Coordinates of C-alpha atoms (C1' of nucleotides) in Angstrom, one line a residue:
Chain A
M1 CA 6.2 112.6 110.9
V2 CA 10.2 112.0 110.5
R3 CA 11.7 109.8 108.4
T4 CA 13.9 107.7 108.7
P5 CA 16.6 107.8 105.3
C6 CA 15.7 105.4 103.3
C7 CA 18.9 103.8 103.5
D8 CA 22.4 103.9 105.6
K9 CA 24.3 106.1 104.4
S10 CA 27.5 104.5 105.7
G11 CA 28.9 101.3 103.7
L12 CA 26.9 101.6 100.7
R13 CA 27.6 102.1 97.4
K14 CA 25.9 104.8 94.9
G15 CA 26.2 105.1 91.6
T16 CA 26.7 103.3 88.7
W17 CA 25.8 99.7 88.7
T18 CA 27.9 97.1 87.9
P19 CA 27.6 94.2 85.9
E20 CA 28.1 91.8 88.6
E21 CA 25.6 93.6 91.1
D22 CA 22.6 93.7 88.2
R23 CA 24.0 90.3 87.7
K24 CA 22.9 89.7 91.9
L25 CA 19.9 92.0 91.6
K26 CA 18.4 90.0 89.0
A27 CA 19.2 86.6 89.8
Y28 CA 17.6 87.6 93.7
V29 CA 14.7 89.4 92.0
T30 CA 13.9 86.7 89.6
R31 CA 14.2 83.5 92.6
Y32 CA 12.4 85.1 95.2
G33 CA 10.6 87.8 94.2
C34 CA 10.6 92.1 95.2
W35 CA 9.4 91.2 99.0
N36 CA 10.3 93.6 100.8
W37 CA 12.9 96.5 98.9
R38 CA 14.2 98.0 101.7
Q39 CA 15.7 94.4 103.0
L40 CA 16.5 92.8 100.1
P41 CA 20.1 94.1 99.6
K42 CA 21.2 93.0 102.4
Y43 CA 20.1 89.2 101.5
A44 CA 21.1 89.4 98.3
G45 CA 24.5 90.4 98.5
L46 CA 24.6 93.9 97.6
A47 CA 25.5 96.4 99.4
R48 CA 22.6 99.3 98.2
C49 CA 20.0 101.1 99.3
G50 CA 16.6 99.1 99.1
K51 CA 15.6 102.4 96.9
S52 CA 18.1 102.3 94.1
C53 CA 17.5 98.7 93.8
R54 CA 13.5 98.8 93.1
L55 CA 14.7 102.0 90.6
R56 CA 17.5 99.3 88.8
W57 CA 14.9 96.4 88.4
M58 CA 11.9 99.0 87.0
N59 CA 14.3 100.9 85.1
Y60 CA 16.7 98.2 83.5
L61 CA 16.4 94.7 84.7
R62 CA 12.8 93.7 84.6
P63 CA 11.7 91.8 81.1
N64 CA 10.7 93.4 78.2
I65 CA 12.2 96.5 79.4
K66 CA 12.5 98.8 76.0
R67 CA 15.8 100.7 75.4
G68 CA 15.6 103.8 72.9
N69 CA 14.2 103.9 69.5
Y70 CA 11.2 105.7 69.8
T71 CA 9.2 105.8 67.5
E72 CA 7.1 108.6 65.9
E73 CA 3.1 107.0 67.3
E74 CA 5.4 106.2 71.0
E75 CA 6.6 110.2 71.2
E76 CA 2.9 111.5 69.6
T77 CA 1.7 109.6 72.5
I78 CA 3.6 111.5 74.8
I79 CA 3.9 114.6 73.6
R80 CA -0.3 114.4 73.6
L81 CA -0.6 113.0 77.0
H82 CA 2.0 115.6 78.4
E83 CA -0.2 118.2 77.3
S84 CA -3.2 116.5 79.6
L85 CA -2.0 114.9 82.3
G86 CA 1.1 117.3 82.5
N87 CA 4.3 115.5 84.2
R88 CA 2.5 112.8 85.1
W89 CA 4.9 110.4 83.9
S90 CA 4.5 107.4 85.2
I91 CA 1.1 107.6 83.2
I92 CA 2.1 108.4 80.4
A93 CA 4.7 105.3 80.5
A94 CA 1.9 103.3 81.3
E95 CA 0.6 103.4 77.6
L96 CA 4.0 103.4 76.5
P97 CA 4.1 99.2 76.7
G98 CA 7.7 98.5 77.7
R99 CA 9.1 102.2 78.3
T100 CA 10.0 103.4 82.1
D101 CA 8.5 106.4 83.5
N102 CA 12.0 107.6 83.6
E103 CA 12.6 107.0 79.9
V104 CA 9.7 109.1 79.1
K105 CA 10.9 111.7 81.7
N106 CA 14.1 111.7 79.9
H107 CA 13.1 111.6 76.8
W108 CA 10.7 114.8 76.8
H109 CA 13.5 117.2 78.4
T110 CA 15.9 115.4 76.1
T111 CA 14.4 115.8 72.7
L112 CA 10.8 116.2 73.3
K113 CA 10.1 119.2 75.9
K114 CA 12.3 121.5 72.3
R115 CA 10.1 119.9 69.2
F116 CA 7.4 121.0 72.1
K117 CA 8.1 124.2 71.7
H118 CA 9.3 125.1 68.4
K119 CA 5.3 124.4 68.1
P120 CA 3.6 125.1 71.1
P121 CA 0.1 123.0 71.7
V122 CA -3.3 124.0 70.7
T123 CA -6.2 123.8 72.7
K124 CA -9.1 122.6 71.0
D125 CA -10.8 126.1 71.5
G126 CA -7.7 127.1 70.0
K127 CA -6.4 129.0 72.0
E128 CA -2.9 128.5 72.5
N129 CA -1.3 126.3 75.6
S130 CA 2.1 127.7 76.3
Q131 CA 2.8 126.8 80.0
D132 CA 3.3 122.7 81.1
P133 CA 0.9 121.6 82.4
V134 CA 1.9 120.7 85.8
V135 CA -0.4 119.2 87.7
K136 CA 0.7 119.2 91.5
R137 CA 0.3 115.3 93.0
G138 CA -2.0 114.5 95.1
T139 CA -4.3 117.8 95.1
S140 CA -7.9 116.4 94.1
A141 CA -10.2 113.7 93.9
E142 CA -9.8 113.4 90.8
E143 CA -6.6 113.3 90.8
K144 CA -6.8 110.8 93.7
E145 CA -8.7 108.3 91.9
T146 CA -6.1 108.8 89.0
K147 CA -3.9 107.3 91.6
L148 CA -5.8 104.4 93.3
N149 CA -6.7 103.5 88.9
N150 CA -3.6 103.7 88.0
H151 CA -1.0 100.4 88.7
D152 CA 1.4 99.1 86.1
P153 CA 0.4 97.7 82.9
L154 CA 3.1 95.1 84.1
I155 CA 0.8 94.0 87.7
N156 CA -2.4 94.6 85.5
P157 CA -4.1 91.0 86.8
T158 CA -6.2 91.4 83.5
S159 CA -3.3 90.0 82.5
P160 CA -2.4 86.1 83.2
P161 CA 0.7 85.8 85.3
L162 CA 2.4 84.1 82.8
I163 CA 6.6 82.6 83.2
L164 CA 8.4 84.6 80.5
E165 CA 10.9 82.2 79.6
S166 CA 11.2 84.0 75.8
S167 CA 12.3 87.3 78.1
M168 CA 14.1 86.3 80.8
S169 CA 15.8 83.0 79.1
S170 CA 17.6 86.2 77.2
P171 CA 18.7 88.8 79.6
Q172 CA 19.5 92.1 78.1
P173 CA 22.9 93.9 79.3
A174 CA 22.1 96.7 81.4
S175 CA 22.9 100.1 78.9
S176 CA 22.4 98.2 76.0
D177 CA 20.4 100.4 73.3
Q178 CA 19.0 97.4 72.5
N179 CA 15.2 97.8 71.4
S180 CA 13.6 94.4 72.6
S181 CA 10.5 93.1 71.4
I182 CA 7.7 93.2 73.8
T183 CA 5.0 91.4 71.5
A184 CA 6.1 87.8 73.3
D185 CA 4.2 89.3 76.9
N186 CA 0.7 89.6 77.1
T187 CA 1.6 90.9 80.0
V188 CA 2.9 93.9 78.9
V189 CA 0.6 93.9 75.3
S190 CA -2.5 92.3 76.5
S191 CA -3.4 95.0 78.9
K192 CA -2.6 97.8 77.0
D193 CA -4.0 96.9 73.1
S194 CA -7.8 98.1 74.9
V195 CA -6.5 101.8 74.7
S196 CA -2.6 102.2 73.3
D197 CA -3.0 100.9 70.1
N198 CA -5.5 103.2 68.6
N199 CA -4.5 106.6 66.5
N200 CA -8.2 108.0 67.4
Y201 CA -7.7 107.8 70.9
N202 CA -9.4 110.5 72.8
N203 CA -7.5 113.4 74.3
N204 CA -9.7 114.2 76.9
K205 CA -8.0 113.3 80.0
A206 CA -11.5 111.8 81.5
N207 CA -11.3 109.3 78.2
L208 CA -8.1 108.1 79.6
F209 CA -9.1 108.3 83.2
E210 CA -12.0 106.1 81.7
A211 CA -9.5 103.6 80.3
Y212 CA -8.4 103.2 83.2
E213 CA -10.8 102.4 85.1
A214 CA -12.2 99.6 82.9
N215 CA -8.1 98.2 82.1
S216 CA -8.6 97.6 85.7
G217 CA -12.0 96.1 86.0
N218 CA -11.3 93.4 88.6
F219 CA -8.3 95.0 90.5
W220 CA -9.7 95.8 93.2
T221 CA -11.4 91.9 93.0
E222 CA -7.5 90.6 92.9
P223 CA -6.5 91.4 95.8
F224 CA -3.1 89.3 95.1
F225 CA -2.3 90.1 92.0
S226 CA -2.6 93.4 92.4
D227 CA -0.5 93.3 96.0
S228 CA 2.5 90.9 94.4
C229 CA 4.4 94.1 92.8
Y230 CA 5.5 92.6 89.6
M231 CA 6.5 89.0 90.9
S232 CA 2.7 88.4 89.9
S233 CA 3.7 88.1 86.3
D234 CA 7.6 88.5 85.7
M235 CA 8.3 86.6 88.7
Q236 CA 6.4 83.2 88.6
M237 CA 8.9 80.9 87.4
D238 CA 9.4 77.2 87.7
P239 CA 12.2 77.2 90.8
A240 CA 13.8 74.9 88.4
G241 CA 13.9 76.6 85.3
C242 CA 15.5 79.2 87.1
E243 CA 18.1 77.5 88.2
A244 CA 19.2 77.0 84.8
E245 CA 18.2 80.4 83.8
F246 CA 21.0 81.1 86.5
P247 CA 23.6 79.0 87.3
F248 CA 24.8 81.3 89.1
L249 CA 23.3 81.3 92.0
D250 CA 26.1 79.6 94.1
G251 CA 25.0 80.7 97.4
E252 CA 25.5 84.7 97.9
I253 CA 22.4 85.3 97.7
L254 CA 20.3 84.0 100.6
C255 CA 16.9 83.1 101.2
P256 CA 14.3 85.9 102.5
F257 CA 12.4 82.9 105.0
G258 CA 15.5 80.8 105.5
F259 CA 13.9 77.6 104.5
D260 CA 14.9 78.1 101.0
D261 CA 14.4 74.5 100.3
Q262 CA 10.1 74.2 101.1
L263 CA 10.4 77.9 98.3
E264 CA 9.0 75.1 95.8
G265 CA 5.0 75.6 94.6
F266 CA 5.7 79.5 96.5
N267 CA 3.5 81.8 95.2
Y268 CA 5.4 85.4 95.1
Chain B
dA1 C1' 45.2 117.3 69.2
dA2 C1' 43.5 119.7 73.3
dA3 C1' 40.0 122.1 75.7
dT4 C1' 35.7 123.5 75.6
dT5 C1' 30.4 123.4 75.2
dC6 C1' 26.6 120.2 74.6
dG7 C1' 23.3 116.8 74.5
dT8 C1' 21.8 111.9 77.3
dC9 C1' 20.1 109.5 80.6
dA10 C1' 21.7 106.4 84.6
dA11 C1' 20.5 107.4 88.8
dC12 C1' 19.5 110.3 93.9
dC13 C1' 16.6 112.7 96.4
dG14 C1' 12.7 114.4 99.2
dC15 C1' 8.2 114.0 99.2
dC16 C1' 3.6 111.9 99.4
dC17 C1' 0.5 108.1 99.8
dA18 C1' -1.1 103.9 101.4
dC19 C1' -1.2 100.2 104.9
dC20 C1' 0.0 98.5 108.5
dC21 C1' 0.6 97.7 114.0
Chain C
dC1 C1' -6.1 107.6 116.5
dG2 C1' -1.6 108.3 115.2
dG3 C1' 3.1 106.9 114.4
dG4 C1' 5.7 103.8 111.4
dT5 C1' 7.4 102.3 107.1
dG6 C1' 7.6 101.5 102.7
dG7 C1' 6.4 101.8 98.2
dG8 C1' 5.8 104.6 94.6
dC9 C1' 6.5 109.4 91.8
dG10 C1' 8.4 113.2 90.3
dG11 C1' 12.4 116.7 90.1
dT12 C1' 17.1 117.4 90.0
dT13 C1' 22.2 116.5 89.2
dG14 C1' 26.1 114.6 88.0
dA15 C1' 28.6 111.2 84.9
dC16 C1' 29.7 110.6 80.5
dG17 C1' 30.6 110.7 75.4
dA18 C1' 30.3 113.6 71.3
dA19 C1' 30.2 117.7 69.0
dT20 C1' 32.3 121.6 68.6
dT21 C1' 35.8 124.9 68.6

DNA sequence: AAATTCGTCAACCGCCCACCC
DNA sequence: CGGGTGGGCGGTTGACGAATT
């Protein structure tokens, strides 16, 4: 199958995001949601690839992202999960509220891997596990099972779609090193408490998957939330409140549906 | 003080999978 | 059923600042 490139190479910006671009993207996603990442930049007035927008949003602009300042507990969790799961960064990151897969991956490669090398992991039977337990994606039934049940805590339907005023009212600079609190965000914390706030959390891989299944108990029974990307929890905002938060919504972004004035009451 | 090396991290690339038509 | 599309993921790269020479 021939895939079309994810973006038209001509005329699209690459590289570091400017504050202006961040502002546009945040304003747009906050107002209209991520209805289609590929089309989004066009309407948001961004000369960026949709994937790039998605990545920027997911990793930096999304509310309640933690930056830097890894706690010992977080590092232990990463090491422990990496030991059992391999490079499944998205799953590992899901265990760390506020952390993104990209950041976890970076932290592993820059910091933890070295530490890990000095202290080779020891398996239960006492054998040294010197190799990186890299798991090829989509190679087993278990893998598929994991994938099916793997959804970011931020979209976990077990959490009600709350309006995140506390987080949205204090947008963070894109490249800040702030370690923002996530405690105000139930969509992050509540869904994770059952598995991550637990020092005795079982190393067993199977148990980890069970935990995911447990967490996603009503995943299939609530297709709306599961299919609503991050908007279900992060972005359900009163349009009026949104205007208040983003007074710079001055018409440079376009309503994707052509009926901007009818958006009120629209569920993203 | 300048040059070089090293470490960190933001972002891109390409692949895979699910979904839709 | 098969092709096309979009989203998600992991690997990798390159820019940039810090540390070292």
